[in-house]
């Protein structure tokens, strides 16, 4: 079977991001990047499926040329080949889904695994829109995936708001990874070196003939208002008085 | 750390699957470096130790030369991107009069020199970009498994076309990495070679040895 997995290059979620003074976006100079952690979980799941039987794993990313690093990371973990759609423009979830739709129509995977969302924009939309474009079943926020022996169906445990949702899908299908699906492995030297020589195709976005005109426009970015400092009160009566007259909670 | 010490401490002597008559300093499962992760490699300044592995294309090219010494005997050979130098050592063992092994990575050049000594041959090793200078005395150019990255493959192909155009014999070992166009060369031999870093040969892949056409360098 063929599994297509996404690997978005995102700003390091462990580093605090700063908004540009003019509010036009986030400062990207000097920022570290890494693969979206949820995508990394999706890649790990693809490799576990491959280890239980035959599978070819294709890692796809959309972004600047530097995103080959995030793809190589997936190849080092054990994926087989990579595709980078080279794009410098800002893309909304719909555009991302359309680009992936084009790739899927050429690659014809049996299963698409994606992170449930990317930790930069936190949109949580691309997989759902892609499922709609393809007309495929989808199971988002998977914490457990079990493929049938003939690999025609997938049983998925989804983390829903009120508890766990057990669903069964016919493949081909799209499944997105929740944090608790697995713990991704670290690639070590043999994997890292092998990955350097695995096939990685770069496709300029402009050559794909995909309409990526954004439906979502970002008008302004701003940092959350900083929290006001608290005050100390000398005694209980003052506390009660302030809660009643200023906070108005009593 | 001294380069020689670093190489010796992080490798063991092992024989490539397809060329068991050659012993190389290789990074194998027996080496602590085998388990190193990206941050460990950065700490050691070893981001890309290509020289610690005997790649499929290099093994195929080395096998080809070892089996056909008459093709290389008495000739001056340049090994481009030599890494650990398996094809350069094979050329020297097959009787080449002079073998120059070049790699942009100084550690690769040093490893090739150490590996040559281990096999009783002498290589001239250089840590330079071989594509940046002319090699007027060279008669044969060897390329073992360098066609794995699209942009560099294009640059390399253009340069090799020029070398072939000057009358040099250009031999390429490539395990179908997708960036060496078959039309650019004549297939001389095919081998089943261990897939990449796997030394034991549990997974074999095809690798071809090609001679680049002398006329009409590919564009």
XYZ file of C-alpha atoms in Angstrom:
469
model
C 0.000 0.000 0.000
C 1.013 3.602 -0.410
C 0.777 6.086 2.446
C 1.042 9.814 1.930
C 2.070 11.836 4.984
C 2.423 15.587 5.386
C 5.343 17.358 7.067
C 4.807 21.064 7.508
C 7.758 23.289 8.387
C 6.646 25.388 11.365
C 8.267 27.814 13.776
C 9.649 25.940 16.767
C 6.695 25.713 19.178
C 9.088 25.858 22.142
C 10.257 29.341 21.204
C 8.116 32.418 21.898
C 7.136 34.128 18.676
C 6.974 37.899 18.239
C 4.568 39.927 16.140
C 5.993 42.502 13.733
C 5.537 46.091 15.006
C 3.279 46.925 12.026
C 1.064 43.905 12.752
C 1.557 42.434 9.262
C 2.718 39.058 10.521
C 5.135 37.212 12.758
C 8.864 37.965 12.864
C 10.602 35.126 11.043
C 14.210 36.355 11.179
C 16.364 34.253 13.467
C 13.490 31.898 14.265
C 14.123 28.152 14.483
C 11.975 25.835 12.431
C 11.050 22.209 12.836
C 8.527 19.742 11.551
C 4.995 20.202 12.908
C 4.911 17.834 15.935
C 1.519 16.387 14.929
C 2.870 15.626 11.454
C 5.807 13.873 13.080
C 3.304 11.654 14.906
C 1.579 10.939 11.574
C 4.932 9.961 10.021
C 5.681 7.660 12.964
C 2.290 5.991 12.510
C 2.981 5.456 8.783
C 6.306 3.824 9.623
C 4.642 1.537 12.189
C 2.138 0.459 9.535
C 5.035 -0.186 7.141
C 6.837 -2.251 9.769
C 3.796 -4.535 10.070
C 3.709 -5.149 6.308
C 4.721 -3.639 3.019
C 4.092 0.059 2.442
C 5.638 2.912 0.538
C 5.644 6.157 2.485
C 5.724 9.471 0.630
C 6.345 12.601 2.709
C 4.890 15.809 1.286
C 5.597 19.362 2.338
C 4.608 22.758 0.977
C 6.932 25.646 1.716
C 10.316 27.224 1.019
C 13.267 25.207 -0.305
C 14.521 24.941 3.272
C 11.574 22.615 4.021
C 13.609 19.804 2.431
C 15.088 19.583 5.945
C 11.702 18.647 7.429
C 11.148 16.093 4.647
C 14.620 14.590 5.193
C 13.708 14.278 8.858
C 10.765 12.089 7.859
C 12.946 10.105 5.453
C 15.494 9.581 8.232
C 12.731 8.149 10.437
C 11.977 5.604 7.697
C 9.803 7.139 4.976
C 10.774 6.279 1.398
C 10.666 9.438 -0.663
C 9.714 13.076 -0.481
C 7.877 15.708 -2.488
C 8.335 19.399 -1.769
C 5.978 21.879 -3.374
C 8.159 24.980 -3.374
C 6.047 27.985 -2.428
C 6.965 31.261 -0.785
C 3.502 32.804 -0.602
C 1.161 32.597 2.384
C -1.398 29.852 1.774
C -4.688 29.325 3.556
C -6.035 25.872 4.437
C -8.148 25.715 1.295
C -5.131 26.377 -0.937
C -3.115 23.756 0.967
C -5.929 21.241 0.495
C -6.113 21.966 -3.232
C -2.357 21.522 -3.647
C -2.509 18.238 -1.731
C -5.530 17.209 -3.822
C -3.408 17.630 -6.970
C -0.568 15.555 -5.484
C -2.990 12.853 -4.324
C -4.557 12.627 -7.780
C -1.091 11.824 -9.154
C 0.249 9.661 -6.337
C -2.996 7.750 -5.642
C -2.200 6.752 -2.051
C -4.362 4.267 -0.133
C -4.101 6.271 3.049
C -3.326 9.889 3.904
C -1.994 10.604 7.387
C -1.704 14.184 8.573
C -1.184 15.992 11.838
C -4.520 17.075 13.303
C -3.349 20.659 12.898
C -0.145 22.613 12.378
C 1.116 24.321 15.516
C 1.805 27.629 13.748
C -1.614 28.644 12.448
C -3.602 26.045 14.433
C -6.252 26.085 11.725
C -7.207 22.399 11.852
C -8.849 22.538 8.423
C -6.621 21.238 5.628
C -7.352 17.525 6.191
C -11.096 18.054 6.412
C -11.189 20.171 3.241
C -8.972 17.652 1.425
C -11.360 14.820 2.402
C -14.217 16.863 0.973
C -12.340 17.572 -2.292
C -11.480 13.888 -2.672
C -14.829 12.564 -1.471
C -12.961 10.270 0.915
C -13.908 9.248 4.452
C -12.057 11.066 7.209
C -11.284 10.414 10.859
C -9.702 13.337 12.667
C -7.943 13.356 16.085
C -6.997 9.666 15.970
C -5.465 8.203 19.120
C -5.428 4.632 17.753
C -5.404 3.270 14.214
C -5.836 -0.418 13.342
C -5.817 -1.544 9.720
C -7.697 -4.681 8.683
C -5.545 -7.613 7.517
C -6.435 -6.970 3.887
C -5.722 -3.260 4.440
C -9.064 -2.271 2.965
C -10.466 -0.822 6.184
C -9.196 1.174 9.139
C -10.576 1.153 12.668
C -9.900 4.458 14.346
C -10.361 5.627 17.914
C -11.014 9.373 17.839
C -10.669 11.746 20.726
C -13.970 13.579 20.718
C -15.070 16.236 23.205
C -17.250 13.935 25.289
C -15.065 10.816 25.155
C -13.737 8.329 22.648
C -15.388 7.789 19.307
C -14.818 4.391 17.588
C -15.216 4.516 13.821
C -14.463 2.231 10.887
C -13.492 3.652 7.489
C -13.097 2.207 4.024
C -9.739 3.015 2.477
C -8.673 5.195 0.794
C -9.227 7.591 3.663
C -7.712 10.504 5.526
C -6.775 10.157 9.179
C -5.302 12.936 11.314
C -3.049 12.300 14.283
C -3.771 13.350 17.843
C -0.981 13.804 20.399
C -1.626 10.417 22.028
C -1.470 8.327 18.850
C 2.174 7.400 19.410
C 5.562 8.719 20.454
C 7.739 9.448 17.408
C 11.151 7.815 17.225
C 14.363 9.761 16.907
C 16.302 9.112 13.739
C 19.854 7.960 14.338
C 22.897 8.089 12.074
C 22.157 5.253 9.616
C 18.670 6.636 9.022
C 19.946 10.196 8.727
C 22.602 9.165 6.198
C 20.221 6.991 4.190
C 17.795 9.904 4.070
C 20.427 12.092 2.394
C 20.297 9.863 -0.668
C 16.570 9.098 -0.780
C 14.601 10.635 -3.656
C 13.193 14.089 -2.966
C 11.373 15.839 -5.773
C 10.922 19.608 -5.734
C 7.951 20.986 -7.670
C 7.487 24.759 -8.078
C 3.937 25.625 -7.019
C 3.498 27.824 -10.102
C 4.027 24.783 -12.354
C 1.155 22.814 -10.790
C -1.751 24.757 -12.236
C -3.541 24.925 -8.896
C -5.645 27.943 -7.961
C -4.253 29.069 -4.615
C -6.022 32.402 -4.337
C -6.695 32.697 -0.606
C -10.255 32.617 0.703
C -8.970 33.721 4.087
C -7.150 37.052 4.319
C -5.111 37.971 7.359
C -5.722 41.627 8.190
C -3.712 42.158 11.328
C -1.681 40.276 13.906
C -1.350 41.424 17.498
C 0.059 39.950 20.663
C -2.327 39.151 23.520
C -2.776 42.078 25.904
C -0.351 41.758 28.797
C -1.946 40.861 32.108
C -2.262 43.659 34.693
C -0.383 43.191 37.935
C -2.434 42.214 41.019
C -2.692 44.190 44.272
C -2.109 43.300 47.921
C -4.783 44.102 50.490
C -3.973 44.702 54.176
C -6.902 42.784 55.677
C -10.061 40.776 55.030
C -12.539 43.684 55.263
C -10.621 45.540 52.534
C -10.617 42.371 50.411
C -14.380 42.005 50.795
C -14.887 45.690 50.054
C -12.759 45.471 46.868
C -14.450 42.272 45.705
C -17.806 43.911 46.189
C -17.156 47.435 44.863
C -14.349 47.015 42.303
C -14.455 43.435 41.066
C -18.220 43.311 41.583
C -18.197 39.585 42.181
C -19.949 39.607 45.522
C 39.719 16.422 18.081
C 42.375 15.336 15.617
C 40.763 14.104 12.380
C 42.613 10.782 12.304
C 41.757 10.073 15.924
C 38.108 10.981 15.295
C 37.870 8.621 12.329
C 39.646 5.754 14.076
C 37.569 6.119 17.238
C 34.250 6.176 15.420
C 34.725 3.452 12.825
C 35.670 -0.207 12.609
C 37.418 -2.020 9.780
C 34.846 -3.855 7.688
C 34.536 -5.308 4.203
C 31.887 -4.002 1.798
C 29.462 -6.681 0.611
C 30.382 -6.452 -3.065
C 34.140 -5.853 -2.618
C 35.263 -8.151 0.195
C 38.895 -7.815 -0.918
C 38.862 -4.204 0.330
C 38.815 -3.220 3.994
C 37.446 0.160 4.979
C 37.004 2.224 8.112
C 33.203 2.179 8.317
C 30.559 3.271 10.800
C 28.730 0.052 11.664
C 26.370 -1.210 14.342
C 29.460 -1.870 16.460
C 30.206 1.878 16.639
C 28.612 4.193 19.223
C 28.160 6.727 16.412
C 25.604 4.365 14.810
C 23.130 5.409 17.490
C 23.949 9.119 17.314
C 21.080 11.518 16.728
C 21.155 14.851 14.903
C 22.118 16.896 18.016
C 24.938 14.424 18.832
C 26.298 14.819 15.311
C 26.155 18.608 15.543
C 28.065 18.493 18.821
C 30.778 16.423 17.154
C 30.760 18.601 14.046
C 29.806 15.533 12.015
C 26.638 16.651 10.284
C 27.161 14.484 7.189
C 29.705 11.681 7.641
C 29.212 10.254 4.140
C 32.772 8.911 4.402
C 31.745 6.427 7.097
C 29.542 4.394 4.739
C 30.239 2.466 1.561
C 27.450 3.549 -0.775
C 25.794 1.315 -3.358
C 27.013 3.236 -6.418
C 30.605 3.302 -5.162
C 30.590 -0.433 -4.431
C 29.296 -1.219 -7.917
C 31.938 0.969 -9.564
C 34.695 -0.553 -7.387
C 33.565 -4.086 -8.299
C 33.599 -3.156 -11.973
C 37.196 -1.867 -11.786
C 38.457 -4.813 -9.712
C 37.061 -7.235 -12.298
C 38.477 -5.359 -15.320
C 41.976 -4.200 -14.367
C 42.988 -3.887 -18.025
C 40.614 -0.927 -18.350
C 42.439 1.143 -15.770
C 46.017 -0.220 -15.655
C 48.678 2.453 -16.068
C 46.199 5.323 -16.280
C 45.784 8.510 -14.230
C 42.488 8.469 -12.362
C 40.440 11.155 -10.571
C 37.822 10.038 -8.025
C 35.267 12.844 -7.667
C 33.498 13.046 -4.292
C 35.554 10.130 -3.039
C 34.035 9.741 0.435
C 35.826 6.775 1.983
C 37.384 6.156 -1.422
C 36.275 2.612 -2.266
C 36.367 3.192 -6.034
C 39.725 5.031 -5.812
C 41.231 2.110 -3.883
C 39.796 -0.343 -6.396
C 41.379 1.692 -9.231
C 44.756 1.684 -7.452
C 44.546 -2.053 -6.814
C 43.634 -2.637 -10.443
C 46.915 -1.009 -11.431
C 46.158 2.661 -12.127
C 49.467 4.543 -12.230
C 48.177 7.496 -10.232
C 44.894 7.968 -8.337
C 43.730 11.357 -7.091
C 40.828 11.135 -4.628
C 39.002 14.404 -4.022
C 36.175 15.373 -1.701
C 34.938 18.723 -0.417
C 34.866 17.234 3.102
C 38.370 17.145 4.664
C 37.307 14.184 6.824
C 36.428 12.214 3.690
C 39.832 12.916 2.149
C 41.481 11.829 5.409
C 39.372 8.659 5.568
C 40.248 7.802 1.964
C 43.948 8.196 2.814
C 43.616 5.946 5.884
C 41.597 3.396 3.904
C 44.206 3.352 1.131
C 46.967 2.612 3.635
C 44.849 -0.206 5.061
C 44.736 -1.757 1.588
C 48.403 -1.289 0.731
C 47.849 1.359 -1.930
C 48.627 5.068 -2.117
C 46.146 7.752 -3.115
C 46.738 11.467 -3.559
C 43.940 12.891 -1.438
C 42.705 16.474 -1.649
C 39.959 18.338 0.187
C 38.772 20.699 -2.557
C 35.773 21.065 -4.863
C 36.929 19.030 -7.869
C 34.447 20.803 -10.147
C 36.245 24.103 -9.586
C 39.528 23.217 -11.293
C 40.871 21.620 -14.473
C 42.534 18.210 -14.341
C 44.725 18.210 -17.448
C 46.643 15.008 -16.621
C 43.604 12.923 -15.706
C 42.550 10.190 -18.135
C 39.738 8.544 -16.186
C 37.121 10.230 -13.968
C 35.255 8.094 -11.407
C 31.937 9.087 -9.857
C 30.542 6.762 -7.197
C 26.979 7.498 -6.097
C 26.870 11.287 -6.348
C 23.609 11.632 -8.287
C 21.289 11.866 -5.306
C 20.464 15.556 -5.094
C 18.799 17.308 -7.994
C 20.594 20.658 -8.100
C 24.071 19.181 -7.568
C 23.342 16.371 -10.012
C 22.637 18.932 -12.734
C 25.883 20.776 -12.039
C 27.861 17.535 -11.907
C 26.350 16.238 -15.121
C 27.326 19.402 -16.998
C 30.879 19.217 -15.674
C 31.255 15.530 -16.481
C 29.979 16.209 -19.983
C 32.820 18.714 -20.413
C 35.357 16.201 -19.079
C 34.097 13.530 -21.462
C 34.196 16.096 -24.264
C 37.907 16.644 -23.506
C 38.499 12.947 -24.148
C 38.505 11.695 -20.552
C 36.784 8.413 -19.812
C 34.001 9.122 -17.290
C 32.701 6.125 -15.310
C 29.636 6.514 -13.082
C 28.248 4.106 -10.490
C 24.584 4.912 -9.790
C 21.915 2.865 -7.990
C 18.919 4.493 -9.703
C 18.753 7.507 -7.453
C 16.767 9.245 -10.142
C 19.114 12.036 -11.188
C 21.519 10.245 -13.551
C 19.772 10.112 -16.913
C 20.324 6.757 -18.556
C 20.682 8.522 -21.911
C 23.821 10.282 -20.628
C 25.814 7.080 -20.506
C 26.276 3.588 -21.851
C 25.425 0.851 -19.346
C 28.557 -1.267 -18.861
C 27.519 -3.536 -15.984
C 24.788 -4.122 -13.427
C 25.092 -5.361 -9.849
C 22.909 -6.196 -6.891
C 24.283 -4.052 -4.072
C 23.245 -3.656 -0.431
C 20.785 -0.826 -0.073
C 22.829 1.986 1.410
C 24.138 1.775 4.936
C 23.197 -1.870 5.352
C 26.544 -3.680 5.335
C 25.278 -7.248 5.444
C 23.238 -7.189 2.270
C 19.838 -8.083 3.695
C 18.242 -5.674 1.212
C 19.787 -5.552 -2.232
C 19.151 -2.950 -4.902
C 20.228 -2.598 -8.490
C 23.220 -0.408 -9.297
C 24.566 0.296 -12.755
C 28.021 1.279 -13.980
C 27.892 3.678 -16.927
C 30.378 5.276 -19.295
C 29.400 8.803 -20.230
C 29.158 9.585 -23.909
C 32.194 11.456 -25.270
C 30.270 13.581 -27.706
C 27.225 15.816 -27.231
C 27.453 16.515 -23.506
C 23.931 16.288 -22.088
C 22.258 19.574 -21.313
